[in-house]
C-alpha cells in the first residue's frame, strides 16, 4: 500500500496533542508495512513549507499513491500552494481523506473575550473557506468525535478519536496510594480553578490528597497562592521520557476541563495517555469524555463543580473495590484503541476502493 501523507508539523516535537497524532499515525502506517511518502513542514516557515510541497508535486509526476491522508493544521490552511496540492491529488482520482481536528473558530464565546480582533476575523474567514474547499476536494472527512459532526455538513464523514501506543503500566501491580496527577494546560478553560478548589476542599477534611500538576513554566503564574500548598507538587515536564516516572508514581488521573459546547465534542489525547499507564480517572462530564469513561468503566465523572469533583476523587481513592475495577478496565481498554487500529481504519476506508472520486 502506497500512501501520500500530508502533515503541517515538523516531526520530533511531542509537546502538544496536535503534534502527537500526526507522528503516531505515521509510525502506525509504517508498522503495517505501508510505503509512506511524507510531507512535514510548519506553515509559519513559508519557504521551507513551499519547497516541501514542491518536492511532493515532483514526486507525483512519477508516482501514484493508493490514497492520500491529510492531518490538518491547528488552524486553517494558510498557503495557496497547499490547497493546489490537495486539489491536484483529488483531480488525479486519488482518494483523499482529511482529518479535520478543530472547530474553535465557530466558538467565539469560548475562546474570545471582548471584541474580536482583525486577526481573529481573518482566521475565521479562512477557516470557513477551508470548509468549502474540503467539501469539493476530499472524499472523506475524519472527525475526532461524533458530537463534532453536528457543526458541519461535510458530505461524507467518519470518526477517528485519539488512540494510544499500548499498555505501559498496570496499577494493580503496585499498592494503591492517594496521589493524583493532572497533565495539561493551566487556565479557567482547562478547569484549573475547579481542580485547585477541589483539592483545597479534600485536604481541609483531615486526609491528605497529594496532587502532581504538570504544566509548562508559564502556568506557574496562574496557580498563584496555591503554589505554597503542601499538597501541590507543580512539575514542568513533557514528552514520554519525562512524564513516565510521574505517571508511574500516580494512582489517579484527572481531567477537570470546563464543560461548554466546545469541550463537549472535544476529546483529548491526554485521556489516552492516562489509559496507557492504567490510571483510573475522574473527569468533568463533557459529553465525549463522559461517554469514553463510562463506556470502559474507567472511573467517575462529576459536575463542573469543585465540591462534586472533590467527592468523586475521595470516593474512588477510598473505595478499594471500585479502584481495582477501574484499574483493571483501564489496562484492558487499550485493546482496540491503538494507533495501529486507527491506521487500519484509514487503510480500509481509503485503500479498499471506497474512496473513488465522486462526481
GROMACS .gro file of C-alpha atoms in nm:
model
  359
    1UNK     CA    1   0.000   0.000   0.000
    2UNK     CA    2   0.149   0.334  -0.109
    3UNK     CA    3   0.029   0.634   0.090
    4UNK     CA    4   0.080   1.005   0.037
    5UNK     CA    5   0.071   1.151   0.389
    6UNK     CA    6   0.044   1.529   0.431
    7UNK     CA    7   0.108   1.694   0.768
    8UNK     CA    8   0.164   2.052   0.885
    9UNK     CA    9   0.425   1.997   1.155
   10UNK     CA   10   0.794   1.918   1.184
   11UNK     CA   11   0.834   1.573   1.333
   12UNK     CA   12   1.015   1.531   1.662
   13UNK     CA   13   0.821   1.768   1.893
   14UNK     CA   14   0.577   1.584   2.121
   15UNK     CA   15   0.491   1.878   2.345
   16UNK     CA   16   0.126   1.905   2.237
   17UNK     CA   17  -0.157   1.680   2.128
   18UNK     CA   18  -0.156   1.837   1.784
   19UNK     CA   19   0.198   1.709   1.727
   20UNK     CA   20   0.141   1.364   1.877
   21UNK     CA   21  -0.130   1.239   1.644
   22UNK     CA   22   0.041   1.301   1.305
   23UNK     CA   23   0.357   1.125   1.418
   24UNK     CA   24   0.177   0.833   1.577
   25UNK     CA   25  -0.029   0.776   1.263
   26UNK     CA   26   0.289   0.784   1.053
   27UNK     CA   27   0.453   0.520   1.272
   28UNK     CA   28   0.136   0.310   1.259
   29UNK     CA   29   0.123   0.317   0.878
   30UNK     CA   30   0.487   0.209   0.864
   31UNK     CA   31   0.428  -0.072   1.115
   32UNK     CA   32   0.158  -0.209   0.885
   33UNK     CA   33   0.409  -0.235   0.602
   34UNK     CA   34   0.287   0.067   0.405
   35UNK     CA   35   0.513   0.274   0.184
   36UNK     CA   36   0.460   0.631   0.303
   37UNK     CA   37   0.557   0.946   0.117
   38UNK     CA   38   0.561   1.210   0.389
   39UNK     CA   39   0.517   1.586   0.378
   40UNK     CA   40   0.626   1.755   0.701
   41UNK     CA   41   0.684   2.128   0.749
   42UNK     CA   42   0.524   2.402   0.954
   43UNK     CA   43   0.305   2.662   0.785
   44UNK     CA   44   0.475   2.954   0.958
   45UNK     CA   45   0.803   2.862   0.786
   46UNK     CA   46   0.666   2.957   0.446
   47UNK     CA   47   0.970   2.897   0.223
   48UNK     CA   48   1.053   2.568   0.391
   49UNK     CA   49   0.690   2.464   0.351
   50UNK     CA   50   0.679   2.574  -0.014
   51UNK     CA   51   0.989   2.373  -0.100
   52UNK     CA   52   0.849   2.067   0.077
   53UNK     CA   53   0.523   2.094  -0.118
   54UNK     CA   54   0.711   2.135  -0.446
   55UNK     CA   55   0.907   1.818  -0.374
   56UNK     CA   56   0.577   1.632  -0.331
   57UNK     CA   57   0.449   1.774  -0.660
   58UNK     CA   58   0.762   1.647  -0.836
   59UNK     CA   59   0.714   1.306  -0.675
   60UNK     CA   60   0.355   1.296  -0.804
   61UNK     CA   61   0.484   1.350  -1.158
   62UNK     CA   62   0.619   0.993  -1.149
   63UNK     CA   63   0.423   0.822  -0.870
   64UNK     CA   64   0.062   0.741  -0.794
   65UNK     CA   65  -0.027   0.658  -0.433
   66UNK     CA   66  -0.320   0.434  -0.346
   67UNK     CA   67  -0.464   0.715  -0.137
   68UNK     CA   68  -0.377   1.043   0.034
   69UNK     CA   69  -0.427   1.102   0.406
   70UNK     CA   70  -0.402   1.455   0.548
   71UNK     CA   71  -0.359   1.559   0.911
   72UNK     CA   72  -0.492   1.914   0.934
   73UNK     CA   73  -0.300   2.206   1.087
   74UNK     CA   74  -0.404   2.351   1.422
   75UNK     CA   75  -0.574   2.639   1.238
   76UNK     CA   76  -0.669   2.699   0.875
   77UNK     CA   77  -0.461   2.620   0.566
   78UNK     CA   78  -0.270   2.943   0.506
   79UNK     CA   79  -0.094   2.887   0.174
   80UNK     CA   80  -0.242   2.856  -0.171
   81UNK     CA   81   0.023   2.602  -0.275
   82UNK     CA   82  -0.110   2.363  -0.009
   83UNK     CA   83  -0.462   2.388  -0.147
   84UNK     CA   84  -0.332   2.338  -0.501
   85UNK     CA   85  -0.157   2.019  -0.392
   86UNK     CA   86  -0.471   1.872  -0.235
   87UNK     CA   87  -0.677   1.977  -0.537
   88UNK     CA   88  -0.426   1.816  -0.772
   89UNK     CA   89  -0.433   1.485  -0.583
   90UNK     CA   90  -0.811   1.482  -0.583
   91UNK     CA   91  -0.831   1.564  -0.953
   92UNK     CA   92  -0.595   1.274  -1.022
   93UNK     CA   93  -0.868   1.046  -0.888
   94UNK     CA   94  -0.666   0.952  -0.581
   95UNK     CA   95  -0.890   0.910  -0.272
   96UNK     CA   96  -0.827   1.190  -0.023
   97UNK     CA   97  -0.906   1.151   0.345
   98UNK     CA   98  -0.866   1.460   0.563
   99UNK     CA   99  -0.857   1.456   0.942
  100UNK     CA  100  -1.030   1.778   1.049
  101UNK     CA  101  -0.919   1.825   1.406
  102UNK     CA  102  -1.063   2.153   1.531
  103UNK     CA  103  -1.355   2.396   1.512
  104UNK     CA  104  -1.250   2.667   1.757
  105UNK     CA  105  -1.328   2.937   1.501
  106UNK     CA  106  -1.700   2.865   1.546
  107UNK     CA  107  -1.691   2.910   1.923
  108UNK     CA  108  -1.612   3.275   1.991
  109UNK     CA  109  -1.795   3.257   2.324
  110UNK     CA  110  -1.539   3.004   2.447
  111UNK     CA  111  -1.214   3.135   2.302
  112UNK     CA  112  -1.259   3.511   2.264
  113UNK     CA  113  -1.319   3.758   2.544
  114UNK     CA  114  -1.418   4.107   2.442
  115UNK     CA  115  -1.418   4.240   2.089
  116UNK     CA  116  -1.299   4.016   1.809
  117UNK     CA  117  -0.970   4.134   1.661
  118UNK     CA  118  -0.898   4.177   1.291
  119UNK     CA  119  -0.666   3.875   1.301
  120UNK     CA  120  -0.939   3.662   1.458
  121UNK     CA  121  -1.186   3.773   1.189
  122UNK     CA  122  -0.937   3.678   0.918
  123UNK     CA  123  -0.867   3.335   1.071
  124UNK     CA  124  -1.240   3.265   1.096
  125UNK     CA  125  -1.294   3.369   0.734
  126UNK     CA  126  -1.008   3.149   0.609
  127UNK     CA  127  -1.136   2.861   0.822
  128UNK     CA  128  -1.480   2.883   0.662
  129UNK     CA  129  -1.307   2.894   0.323
  130UNK     CA  130  -1.130   2.572   0.420
  131UNK     CA  131  -1.464   2.405   0.489
  132UNK     CA  132  -1.593   2.493   0.142
  133UNK     CA  133  -1.265   2.383  -0.017
  134UNK     CA  134  -1.263   2.048   0.163
  135UNK     CA  135  -1.620   1.970   0.057
  136UNK     CA  136  -1.507   1.987  -0.307
  137UNK     CA  137  -1.160   1.836  -0.287
  138UNK     CA  138  -1.176   1.542  -0.045
  139UNK     CA  139  -1.356   1.209  -0.046
  140UNK     CA  140  -1.384   1.156   0.327
  141UNK     CA  141  -1.357   1.389   0.625
  142UNK     CA  142  -1.244   1.234   0.952
  143UNK     CA  143  -1.361   1.399   1.274
  144UNK     CA  144  -1.234   1.317   1.623
  145UNK     CA  145  -1.585   1.258   1.765
  146UNK     CA  146  -1.945   1.206   1.657
  147UNK     CA  147  -2.056   1.511   1.857
  148UNK     CA  148  -1.846   1.737   1.634
  149UNK     CA  149  -2.036   1.631   1.322
  150UNK     CA  150  -2.345   1.836   1.411
  151UNK     CA  151  -2.148   2.158   1.349
  152UNK     CA  152  -2.063   2.072   0.987
  153UNK     CA  153  -2.233   1.945   0.672
  154UNK     CA  154  -1.949   1.758   0.505
  155UNK     CA  155  -2.100   1.511   0.256
  156UNK     CA  156  -1.914   1.208   0.393
  157UNK     CA  157  -1.764   1.176   0.741
  158UNK     CA  158  -1.610   0.911   0.962
  159UNK     CA  159  -1.469   0.927   1.314
  160UNK     CA  160  -1.111   0.883   1.435
  161UNK     CA  161  -1.076   0.961   1.805
  162UNK     CA  162  -0.726   0.975   1.951
  163UNK     CA  163  -0.553   0.648   2.033
  164UNK     CA  164  -0.269   0.511   2.245
  165UNK     CA  165   0.052   0.320   2.194
  166UNK     CA  166  -0.035   0.030   2.422
  167UNK     CA  167  -0.018  -0.056   2.789
  168UNK     CA  168   0.288   0.083   2.971
  169UNK     CA  169   0.182   0.018   3.329
  170UNK     CA  170  -0.081  -0.160   3.536
  171UNK     CA  171  -0.184  -0.002   3.865
  172UNK     CA  172  -0.292  -0.339   4.006
  173UNK     CA  173   0.072  -0.443   4.019
  174UNK     CA  174   0.158  -0.197   4.298
  175UNK     CA  175  -0.002  -0.094   4.628
  176UNK     CA  176  -0.268   0.172   4.583
  177UNK     CA  177  -0.178   0.516   4.716
  178UNK     CA  178  -0.355   0.852   4.719
  179UNK     CA  179  -0.158   1.057   4.465
  180UNK     CA  180  -0.347   1.220   4.177
  181UNK     CA  181  -0.197   1.365   3.861
  182UNK     CA  182  -0.310   1.625   3.609
  183UNK     CA  183  -0.111   1.692   3.292
  184UNK     CA  184  -0.203   1.978   3.060
  185UNK     CA  185  -0.289   2.343   3.022
  186UNK     CA  186  -0.349   2.579   3.311
  187UNK     CA  187  -0.640   2.825   3.283
  188UNK     CA  188  -1.009   2.859   3.366
  189UNK     CA  189  -1.096   2.689   3.035
  190UNK     CA  190  -0.879   2.392   3.126
  191UNK     CA  191  -1.058   2.362   3.459
  192UNK     CA  192  -0.766   2.470   3.678
  193UNK     CA  193  -0.994   2.665   3.913
  194UNK     CA  194  -1.216   2.361   3.964
  195UNK     CA  195  -0.914   2.136   4.018
  196UNK     CA  196  -0.738   2.352   4.275
  197UNK     CA  197  -1.051   2.436   4.471
  198UNK     CA  198  -1.144   2.067   4.480
  199UNK     CA  199  -0.808   1.971   4.628
  200UNK     CA  200  -0.827   2.255   4.877
  201UNK     CA  201  -1.154   2.102   4.993
  202UNK     CA  202  -1.011   1.749   5.001
  203UNK     CA  203  -0.706   1.847   5.203
  204UNK     CA  204  -0.907   2.050   5.451
  205UNK     CA  205  -1.103   1.749   5.575
  206UNK     CA  206  -0.836   1.566   5.772
  207UNK     CA  207  -0.697   1.342   5.498
  208UNK     CA  208  -0.402   1.403   5.269
  209UNK     CA  209  -0.462   1.401   4.894
  210UNK     CA  210  -0.138   1.492   4.711
  211UNK     CA  211  -0.167   1.641   4.363
  212UNK     CA  212   0.102   1.643   4.097
  213UNK     CA  213   0.021   1.916   3.846
  214UNK     CA  214   0.229   1.901   3.527
  215UNK     CA  215   0.227   2.214   3.314
  216UNK     CA  216   0.450   2.448   3.118
  217UNK     CA  217   0.660   2.703   3.313
  218UNK     CA  218   0.426   2.992   3.230
  219UNK     CA  219   0.148   2.810   3.411
  220UNK     CA  220   0.302   2.893   3.749
  221UNK     CA  221   0.167   3.250   3.737
  222UNK     CA  222  -0.191   3.122   3.721
  223UNK     CA  223  -0.151   2.899   4.027
  224UNK     CA  224  -0.073   3.198   4.249
  225UNK     CA  225  -0.108   3.132   4.622
  226UNK     CA  226  -0.176   2.762   4.561
  227UNK     CA  227   0.195   2.716   4.492
  228UNK     CA  228   0.253   2.727   4.870
  229UNK     CA  229   0.003   2.450   4.943
  230UNK     CA  230   0.179   2.144   5.090
  231UNK     CA  231  -0.038   1.907   4.888
  232UNK     CA  232   0.055   2.059   4.549
  233UNK     CA  233   0.361   1.950   4.354
  234UNK     CA  234   0.397   2.153   4.035
  235UNK     CA  235   0.625   1.994   3.775
  236UNK     CA  236   0.739   2.116   3.434
  237UNK     CA  237   0.777   1.811   3.211
  238UNK     CA  238   0.684   1.697   2.861
  239UNK     CA  239   0.743   1.401   2.636
  240UNK     CA  240   0.714   1.032   2.719
  241UNK     CA  241   1.054   1.006   2.890
  242UNK     CA  242   0.988   1.290   3.137
  243UNK     CA  243   0.624   1.203   3.202
  244UNK     CA  244   0.671   0.827   3.251
  245UNK     CA  245   0.801   0.838   3.611
  246UNK     CA  246   0.529   1.084   3.710
  247UNK     CA  247   0.258   0.857   3.573
  248UNK     CA  248   0.421   0.558   3.745
  249UNK     CA  249   0.404   0.738   4.081
  250UNK     CA  250   0.041   0.843   4.035
  251UNK     CA  251  -0.268   0.648   4.140
  252UNK     CA  252  -0.543   0.856   3.981
  253UNK     CA  253  -0.561   1.073   3.666
  254UNK     CA  254  -0.769   1.392   3.650
  255UNK     CA  255  -0.944   1.572   3.366
  256UNK     CA  256  -1.118   1.881   3.507
  257UNK     CA  257  -1.170   2.071   3.179
  258UNK     CA  258  -1.454   2.324   3.183
  259UNK     CA  259  -1.784   2.197   3.046
  260UNK     CA  260  -1.900   2.402   2.747
  261UNK     CA  261  -2.024   2.346   2.393
  262UNK     CA  262  -1.673   2.312   2.253
  263UNK     CA  263  -1.537   2.079   2.521
  264UNK     CA  264  -1.848   1.864   2.492
  265UNK     CA  265  -1.737   1.743   2.149
  266UNK     CA  266  -1.360   1.763   2.204
  267UNK     CA  267  -1.160   1.457   2.302
  268UNK     CA  268  -0.810   1.495   2.441
  269UNK     CA  269  -0.508   1.283   2.350
  270UNK     CA  270  -0.423   1.319   2.719
  271UNK     CA  271  -0.704   1.079   2.814
  272UNK     CA  272  -0.544   0.811   2.601
  273UNK     CA  273  -0.207   0.881   2.761
  274UNK     CA  274  -0.367   0.825   3.101
  275UNK     CA  275  -0.502   0.496   2.965
  276UNK     CA  276  -0.155   0.379   2.862
  277UNK     CA  277  -0.046   0.394   3.225
  278UNK     CA  278  -0.353   0.210   3.353
  279UNK     CA  279  -0.476   0.507   3.552
  280UNK     CA  280  -0.836   0.524   3.677
  281UNK     CA  281  -0.984   0.868   3.610
  282UNK     CA  282  -1.206   1.140   3.748
  283UNK     CA  283  -1.332   1.374   3.476
  284UNK     CA  284  -1.582   1.654   3.431
  285UNK     CA  285  -1.891   1.536   3.242
  286UNK     CA  286  -1.818   1.685   2.900
  287UNK     CA  287  -2.016   1.475   2.652
  288UNK     CA  288  -1.745   1.280   2.468
  289UNK     CA  289  -1.525   1.248   2.776
  290UNK     CA  290  -1.815   1.110   2.977
  291UNK     CA  291  -1.901   0.861   2.700
  292UNK     CA  292  -1.542   0.738   2.697
  293UNK     CA  293  -1.506   0.699   3.074
  294UNK     CA  294  -1.842   0.526   3.109
  295UNK     CA  295  -1.803   0.300   2.803
  296UNK     CA  296  -1.497   0.133   2.953
  297UNK     CA  297  -1.585   0.195   3.320
  298UNK     CA  298  -1.258   0.378   3.379
  299UNK     CA  299  -1.357   0.590   3.676
  300UNK     CA  300  -1.607   0.854   3.781
  301UNK     CA  301  -1.750   1.163   3.611
  302UNK     CA  302  -1.858   1.471   3.800
  303UNK     CA  303  -2.031   1.802   3.755
  304UNK     CA  304  -1.832   2.109   3.659
  305UNK     CA  305  -1.808   2.194   4.028
  306UNK     CA  306  -1.518   2.178   4.279
  307UNK     CA  307  -1.727   2.015   4.551
  308UNK     CA  308  -1.850   1.734   4.329
  309UNK     CA  309  -1.500   1.689   4.184
  310UNK     CA  310  -1.366   1.652   4.539
  311UNK     CA  311  -1.634   1.398   4.629
  312UNK     CA  312  -1.553   1.181   4.326
  313UNK     CA  313  -1.177   1.189   4.390
  314UNK     CA  314  -1.230   1.088   4.752
  315UNK     CA  315  -1.478   0.817   4.654
  316UNK     CA  316  -1.256   0.637   4.405
  317UNK     CA  317  -0.937   0.662   4.614
  318UNK     CA  318  -1.109   0.541   4.931
  319UNK     CA  319  -1.303   0.256   4.771
  320UNK     CA  320  -1.051  -0.021   4.701
  321UNK     CA  321  -1.303  -0.239   4.513
  322UNK     CA  322  -1.407   0.047   4.282
  323UNK     CA  323  -1.046   0.149   4.228
  324UNK     CA  324  -0.935  -0.205   4.142
  325UNK     CA  325  -1.219  -0.247   3.892
  326UNK     CA  326  -1.139   0.077   3.714
  327UNK     CA  327  -0.765  -0.001   3.711
  328UNK     CA  328  -0.836  -0.342   3.557
  329UNK     CA  329  -1.064  -0.186   3.296
  330UNK     CA  330  -0.800   0.075   3.209
  331UNK     CA  331  -0.543  -0.198   3.150
  332UNK     CA  332  -0.782  -0.380   2.916
  333UNK     CA  333  -0.921  -0.075   2.732
  334UNK     CA  334  -0.603  -0.018   2.533
  335UNK     CA  335  -0.705  -0.310   2.311
  336UNK     CA  336  -0.890  -0.172   2.010
  337UNK     CA  337  -0.775   0.181   2.093
  338UNK     CA  338  -0.423   0.164   1.946
  339UNK     CA  339  -0.282   0.397   1.682
  340UNK     CA  340  -0.241   0.095   1.457
  341UNK     CA  341  -0.617   0.034   1.487
  342UNK     CA  342  -0.680   0.387   1.361
  343UNK     CA  343  -0.436   0.339   1.075
  344UNK     CA  344  -0.612   0.015   0.977
  345UNK     CA  345  -0.942   0.206   0.966
  346UNK     CA  346  -0.797   0.467   0.728
  347UNK     CA  347  -0.649   0.199   0.503
  348UNK     CA  348  -0.982   0.015   0.489
  349UNK     CA  349  -1.174   0.336   0.415
  350UNK     CA  350  -0.944   0.487   0.154
  351UNK     CA  351  -0.741   0.198   0.020
  352UNK     CA  352  -1.022  -0.051  -0.019
  353UNK     CA  353  -1.190   0.100  -0.323
  354UNK     CA  354  -1.439   0.305  -0.120
  355UNK     CA  355  -1.279   0.639  -0.189
  356UNK     CA  356  -1.327   0.669  -0.564
  357UNK     CA  357  -1.351   1.024  -0.688
  358UNK     CA  358  -1.707   1.147  -0.659
  359UNK     CA  359  -1.885   1.319  -0.943
   0.00000   0.00000   0.00000
